[in-house]
């Protein structure tokens, strides 16, 4: 058997401020022989997600830093191409956490390391998006923290993205008014026309807090009852100014502060004045709810009720630039890298 | 029957920045004749509380602004001196919301406007402190939001005050490590030696975030699991830096921002990093829990397990200066005005 070459992207240095392509390096490695219990997966899709930026830093976070000179972490979806494990056969479609590489050799008996998925009604790539971690993230924050009642107004930032698009569509399905924030007229049009949100604000058109707060007032005439936070910074401040008594905020990401100094919250006394609840969460800490979430999300995708969009970069070598683009909002919907 | 003169303090102007004595005015009014159903109460104690500062402003808050040229609102404890209501007899001890005045003529059939209290084992003034609104405030934030488990560390600011002292003692009773923050060595000694907290930090000795954060690290070697927020500003930022994963913050007051511009929260991304829950509350919106709270608090005071301290100003004319002193932390424990 000829040696299979596995191309990988390693993190080789930590960003000073903004992440750059020089933080990454393309490395070639030979795939070793399979041992008993192991499975070789050829990855078809690599998931790129904002949380990866946090892992590049040395600083205290909820998860260990990504080690230097090792394969960047990340979710993957692919196909079994060789197996010495009775639970997996060649041709099985699987999702895992192989990271930024073309192949994964995995001890498949470890619980949860590899999940078989059914691609009859749901495309393989969707298991990295609306029927995967981003979808469950949106589901969790909306249903477990915001917990909206019909008729309430739910706002979500990064509304055209993999998480935000799910939040708004699930809110609409629960009888809420869904209002998005996104960067650019094309993303906003997509959020309203294709995803069915009631309104979407192009935050790039609002240079200061007063302007953005005014746009939110117009889009949310009854105030804001729930906010799904993907961004932080001025958007958070503007939403707080329009938040109703007993409103809830799910803190999922604060991408605007990933590159440097923390961005303050201007008026925390509104938490008291409006008796707000703010809660941060990491979806991987709530695995007990994934089956329930994935059932709703999978059915909604399979029946066409939950729409999503993907931006697909081609080939492992394109992963660093695609990731840097994601951090700047250049993607439109879920950012993937296609490896086959 | 000769006319009874009722001396009152009115709010006559709104503060520009710091509140001053000139915002208040002493006014004399005659007490009218009792009508059927009415009760005349002579107030023995007037409660002064930080929330009153918020009511002096015009700005949006959770409650209506205190009207100008009317009696300042506030809790009171006194004795019935005349009654045309079958449910109240002369000599009954009562608590109410008479505001800053010596007498209250009240339609006592209105539900909740006047409550009879038993002073056999609990002093009358305690119904304005540990067995009243401040006590229930501490109880609610601790038990309903922080909900600490034995062995966890609970921090409270303004620890020698009417609310903070209750929070720490109840936390200790639940098997927690209780750490206070207070202004001055004498208050800190009281918090540890008399109230039984494990430690108390004199925030006046710490001029910057790094110093205060270091003191918190020393006082909370296992980090902070719950924080009861009475103050805001730098103390909040320092506590956030030492907060554990899944920690809870009950936002009760933010006295440091009452006088002017809002004080930012420096690093809200810690809400996400540490999966924190922050929740604001107003105790008067949870009346259904008051009986349960008052039962625990009343028993604890009657049996000497819940200690408290009072600073007592004498006479209605002293109320404005006593209140301004409270806003500057000049009181030591519950600030009252004694009227008889």
Coordinates of C-alpha atoms in Angstrom, one line a residue, chain B:
Chain B
X1 CA -58.9 68.5 69.7
X2 CA -55.9 70.7 69.0
X3 CA -54.3 70.6 65.5
X4 CA -51.4 68.2 65.2
X5 CA -48.4 69.6 63.2
X6 CA -46.8 67.1 60.9
X7 CA -43.3 68.1 59.8
X8 CA -42.3 66.7 56.4
X9 CA -39.3 66.8 54.1
X10 CA -40.1 67.6 50.5
X11 CA -38.0 67.2 47.4
X12 CA -37.9 70.7 45.9
X13 CA -35.3 70.3 43.1
X14 CA -33.5 67.5 41.3
X15 CA -29.7 67.1 41.7
X16 CA -27.3 68.2 39.1
X17 CA -24.6 65.6 39.7
X18 CA -24.3 65.1 43.5
X19 CA -27.4 65.5 45.6
X20 CA -27.2 68.4 48.1
X21 CA -29.2 69.6 51.1
X22 CA -30.7 72.3 48.9
X23 CA -32.7 69.7 47.0
X24 CA -34.8 69.2 50.2
X25 CA -37.1 71.5 52.2
X26 CA -38.7 71.1 55.7
X27 CA -42.4 71.8 55.4
X28 CA -45.1 71.9 58.2
X29 CA -48.6 70.6 57.5
X30 CA -51.6 70.2 59.7
X31 CA -52.9 66.6 60.2
X32 CA -56.5 66.5 58.9
X33 CA -59.4 64.9 60.8
X34 CA -59.7 61.1 60.5
X35 CA -62.4 59.8 58.2
X36 CA -63.9 56.3 58.5
X37 CA -61.4 53.6 57.7
X38 CA -58.4 55.8 58.3
X39 CA -55.6 55.4 60.8
X40 CA -53.2 58.0 62.1
X41 CA -49.6 56.7 62.6
X42 CA -46.9 58.5 64.5
X43 CA -43.7 57.4 62.8
X44 CA -40.9 56.4 65.2
X45 CA -38.3 55.5 62.6
X46 CA -37.7 56.6 59.1
X47 CA -35.6 54.3 56.8
X48 CA -32.9 55.9 54.6
X49 CA -31.8 53.8 51.7
X50 CA -29.6 54.2 48.6
X51 CA -32.4 53.5 46.2
X52 CA -33.9 56.9 47.1
X53 CA -31.1 58.6 45.2
X54 CA -32.3 57.1 41.9
X55 CA -35.8 58.3 42.6
X56 CA -34.5 61.9 42.8
X57 CA -33.5 61.8 39.2
X58 CA -35.8 62.5 36.2
X59 CA -34.1 59.8 34.2
X60 CA -35.6 56.4 33.2
X61 CA -35.5 54.0 36.0
X62 CA -37.5 51.0 37.2
X63 CA -39.8 53.2 39.3
X64 CA -41.4 56.6 38.8
X65 CA -39.4 59.6 39.8
X66 CA -40.1 61.1 43.2
X67 CA -42.4 64.1 42.4
X68 CA -41.2 67.6 43.3
X69 CA -42.8 69.5 46.1
X70 CA -44.1 66.3 47.7
X71 CA -43.0 64.2 50.7
X72 CA -39.9 62.1 49.9
X73 CA -40.8 58.5 49.8
X74 CA -39.5 56.0 52.3
X75 CA -40.2 53.1 54.6
X76 CA -41.4 54.0 58.1
X77 CA -42.1 52.2 61.4
X78 CA -44.4 53.7 64.1
X79 CA -47.3 53.4 66.3
X80 CA -51.0 53.9 65.7
X81 CA -52.2 57.0 67.7
X82 CA -55.7 57.3 66.4
X83 CA -57.9 54.8 64.4
X84 CA -61.3 54.8 62.7
X85 CA -60.5 51.3 61.3
X86 CA -61.6 48.1 63.0
X87 CA -58.3 46.3 62.0
X88 CA -56.0 48.8 63.8
X89 CA -56.1 49.9 67.4
X90 CA -54.2 52.7 69.2
X91 CA -50.9 51.3 70.3
X92 CA -50.4 48.9 67.4
X93 CA -46.9 48.9 66.1
X94 CA -46.9 49.2 62.3
X95 CA -44.6 49.5 59.3
X96 CA -45.5 51.4 56.2
X97 CA -44.3 53.7 53.4
X98 CA -45.1 57.0 55.0
X99 CA -42.0 58.8 53.6
X100 CA -40.0 61.5 55.3
X101 CA -42.6 62.8 57.7
X102 CA -43.6 62.6 61.4
X103 CA -47.2 61.4 60.9
X104 CA -49.1 59.4 58.3
X105 CA -52.8 59.5 57.8
X106 CA -53.6 56.4 55.9
X107 CA -56.6 54.6 54.4
X108 CA -55.7 51.4 56.2
X109 CA -58.1 49.2 54.2
X110 CA -55.7 49.3 51.2
X111 CA -54.0 46.0 51.0
X112 CA -50.4 46.1 52.2
X113 CA -50.3 49.8 53.0
X114 CA -49.8 49.2 56.7
X115 CA -48.5 46.1 58.3
X116 CA -48.8 45.2 62.0
X117 CA -45.6 43.9 63.5
X118 CA -44.8 42.0 66.7
X119 CA -42.1 43.7 68.8
X120 CA -41.9 41.1 71.5
X121 CA -38.7 39.6 70.2
X122 CA -37.7 41.9 67.4
X123 CA -37.2 45.6 67.9
X124 CA -39.4 47.9 65.9
X125 CA -36.4 49.4 64.0
X126 CA -35.3 46.0 62.8
X127 CA -38.4 45.9 60.6
X128 CA -36.8 48.6 58.5
X129 CA -33.5 46.7 58.4
X130 CA -32.8 42.9 58.7
X131 CA -36.4 42.0 59.0
X132 CA -37.6 44.5 56.4
X133 CA -36.8 45.5 52.8
X134 CA -33.0 45.5 53.2
X135 CA -33.0 42.0 54.7
X136 CA -35.3 40.6 52.1
X137 CA -33.2 42.2 49.4
X138 CA -30.1 40.4 50.7
X139 CA -32.1 37.1 51.2
X140 CA -33.5 37.3 47.6
X141 CA -30.3 38.0 45.8
X142 CA -28.4 35.3 47.8
X143 CA -31.0 32.5 47.8
X144 CA -32.7 33.1 44.4
X145 CA -29.9 34.4 42.2
X146 CA -26.5 33.4 43.7
X147 CA -28.1 30.2 45.2
X148 CA -24.7 29.1 46.7
X149 CA -23.7 25.6 47.6
X150 CA -21.8 24.9 50.8
X151 CA -18.1 25.4 50.3
X152 CA -18.5 28.1 47.6
X153 CA -17.2 31.6 48.1
X154 CA -19.6 34.5 48.2
X155 CA -18.5 38.2 48.0
X156 CA -20.6 41.2 48.9
X157 CA -19.8 44.9 48.5
X158 CA -21.0 47.4 51.1
X159 CA -20.7 44.5 53.5
X160 CA -21.3 46.4 56.7
X161 CA -24.5 47.9 55.4
X162 CA -28.1 46.9 55.9
X163 CA -28.2 44.6 52.9
X164 CA -24.6 43.4 52.7
X165 CA -24.4 42.4 56.3
X166 CA -27.4 40.1 55.8
X167 CA -26.0 38.6 52.6
X168 CA -22.7 37.5 54.3
X169 CA -24.3 36.1 57.4
X170 CA -26.9 34.1 55.4
X171 CA -24.0 32.8 53.2
X172 CA -22.1 31.7 56.3
X173 CA -25.2 30.0 57.6
X174 CA -25.3 28.0 54.3
X175 CA -21.7 26.8 54.7
X176 CA -20.1 29.3 52.4
X177 CA -16.9 31.4 52.6
X178 CA -18.2 35.0 53.0
X179 CA -15.9 37.8 52.0
X180 CA -16.9 41.5 52.3
X181 CA -15.8 44.8 50.9
X182 CA -16.3 47.9 53.0
X183 CA -14.8 51.3 53.4
X184 CA -12.5 51.7 56.3
X185 CA -10.7 49.6 58.9
X186 CA -13.4 49.9 61.5
X187 CA -16.1 48.7 59.2
X188 CA -13.9 45.8 58.1
X189 CA -13.2 44.8 61.6
X190 CA -16.9 44.8 62.4
X191 CA -17.7 42.7 59.4
X192 CA -15.2 40.0 60.4
X193 CA -15.3 40.2 64.2
X194 CA -18.9 40.8 64.9
X195 CA -20.7 39.6 61.7
X196 CA -18.5 36.5 61.3
X197 CA -17.4 37.0 57.7
X198 CA -14.2 35.1 56.8
X199 CA -12.5 38.2 55.4
X200 CA -13.2 41.8 54.6
X201 CA -11.3 44.1 52.2
X202 CA -11.0 47.8 52.8
X203 CA -11.5 49.1 49.3
X204 CA -10.2 52.5 50.3
X205 CA -6.8 51.0 50.6
X206 CA -6.8 49.9 46.9
X207 CA -6.5 52.7 44.4
X208 CA -6.4 50.7 41.2
X209 CA -7.9 47.6 39.7
X210 CA -4.7 45.5 40.0
X211 CA -4.3 46.2 43.7
X212 CA -8.0 45.4 44.5
X213 CA -7.9 42.3 42.3
X214 CA -4.8 41.1 44.2
X215 CA -6.6 41.7 47.5
X216 CA -9.5 39.6 46.3
X217 CA -7.2 36.9 45.2
X218 CA -5.7 36.7 48.6
X219 CA -9.2 36.7 50.3
X220 CA -10.7 34.3 47.9
X221 CA -8.1 31.6 47.3
X222 CA -10.6 29.4 45.5
X223 CA -12.0 32.2 43.4
X224 CA -15.5 33.8 43.6
X225 CA -18.7 31.8 43.0
X226 CA -21.2 34.4 43.9
X227 CA -21.2 38.2 44.1
X228 CA -23.8 40.5 45.5
X229 CA -23.4 43.8 43.8
X230 CA -24.3 47.0 45.8
X231 CA -21.7 49.3 44.4
X232 CA -20.5 48.9 40.8
X233 CA -17.5 50.6 39.3
X234 CA -14.0 49.3 40.0
X235 CA -15.2 46.8 42.6
X236 CA -17.3 45.1 40.0
X237 CA -14.4 44.9 37.5
X238 CA -12.1 43.5 40.2
X239 CA -14.6 40.8 41.2
X240 CA -15.1 39.8 37.6
X241 CA -11.4 39.2 37.3
X242 CA -11.6 36.7 40.1
X243 CA -14.9 35.1 39.2
X244 CA -15.0 31.3 38.7
X245 CA -16.7 29.5 35.8
X246 CA -20.5 29.3 36.4
X247 CA -20.4 32.1 38.9
X248 CA -23.5 34.2 39.6
X249 CA -23.9 37.9 40.2
X250 CA -26.9 39.5 41.8
X251 CA -27.2 43.2 40.8
X252 CA -29.0 45.0 43.6
X253 CA -27.5 48.5 43.5
X254 CA -24.8 50.4 41.7
X255 CA -24.4 53.4 44.1
X256 CA -21.1 54.4 42.5
X257 CA -22.9 55.5 39.3
X258 CA -25.9 57.3 40.9
X259 CA -24.4 60.8 40.6
X260 CA -23.6 61.2 37.0
X261 CA -22.3 59.4 34.0
X262 CA -22.6 55.6 33.9
X263 CA -19.5 53.7 34.9
X264 CA -18.6 51.1 32.3
X265 CA -17.9 47.4 33.0
X266 CA -14.3 47.0 31.7
X267 CA -14.4 43.4 30.4
X268 CA -17.9 42.0 29.6
X269 CA -16.3 39.2 27.6
X270 CA -15.6 37.5 31.0
X271 CA -19.4 36.8 31.1
X272 CA -18.8 34.5 28.2
X273 CA -15.3 33.2 29.1
X274 CA -16.5 32.2 32.6
X275 CA -20.1 31.4 31.6
X276 CA -21.4 33.8 34.2
X277 CA -24.9 34.7 35.0
X278 CA -25.6 38.3 35.9
X279 CA -29.1 39.2 37.1
X280 CA -30.7 42.4 38.3
X281 CA -33.6 42.5 40.6
X282 CA -35.9 44.7 42.6
X283 CA -37.2 43.0 45.7
X284 CA -40.6 44.7 45.6
X285 CA -41.3 42.7 42.5
X286 CA -41.1 39.4 44.3
X287 CA -43.6 39.9 47.1
X288 CA -44.6 36.3 46.9
X289 CA -41.3 35.3 48.6
X290 CA -41.4 37.9 51.4
X291 CA -43.2 35.7 53.9
X292 CA -40.6 33.0 53.5
X293 CA -37.8 35.4 53.7
X294 CA -39.2 37.3 56.7
X295 CA -39.7 34.1 58.6
X296 CA -36.1 33.1 58.3
X297 CA -34.9 36.7 59.0
X298 CA -37.2 37.3 61.9
X299 CA -36.2 34.0 63.6
X300 CA -32.6 34.7 63.0
X301 CA -32.8 38.2 64.6
X302 CA -35.0 37.1 67.5
X303 CA -32.5 34.3 68.3
X304 CA -29.5 36.6 68.0
X305 CA -28.0 34.7 65.0
X306 CA -28.4 37.6 62.6
X307 CA -26.6 40.6 63.8
X308 CA -27.0 44.2 62.6
X309 CA -26.0 47.7 63.4
X310 CA -27.8 51.0 63.1
X311 CA -26.7 54.6 62.6
X312 CA -29.5 56.8 64.0
X313 CA -30.0 60.4 63.2
X314 CA -32.3 62.3 65.5
X315 CA -35.3 64.3 64.3
X316 CA -37.0 64.8 60.9
X317 CA -34.8 67.9 60.2
X318 CA -31.7 65.7 60.2
X319 CA -33.0 63.4 57.4
X320 CA -31.4 65.2 54.4
X321 CA -27.9 65.4 55.9
X322 CA -28.1 61.8 57.1
X323 CA -29.2 60.7 53.6
X324 CA -26.3 62.6 52.0
X325 CA -23.9 60.9 54.4
X326 CA -25.3 57.5 53.5
X327 CA -24.5 58.1 49.8
X328 CA -20.9 58.8 50.9
X329 CA -20.7 55.7 53.1
X330 CA -20.6 57.8 56.4
X331 CA -23.2 55.5 58.0
X332 CA -22.3 52.3 59.7
X333 CA -25.0 49.7 59.2
X334 CA -28.6 50.6 58.7
X335 CA -29.2 54.4 58.5
X336 CA -32.3 55.5 60.3
X337 CA -33.9 58.7 61.5
X338 CA -35.5 58.5 64.9
X339 CA -38.5 60.8 65.2
X340 CA -39.7 60.4 68.8

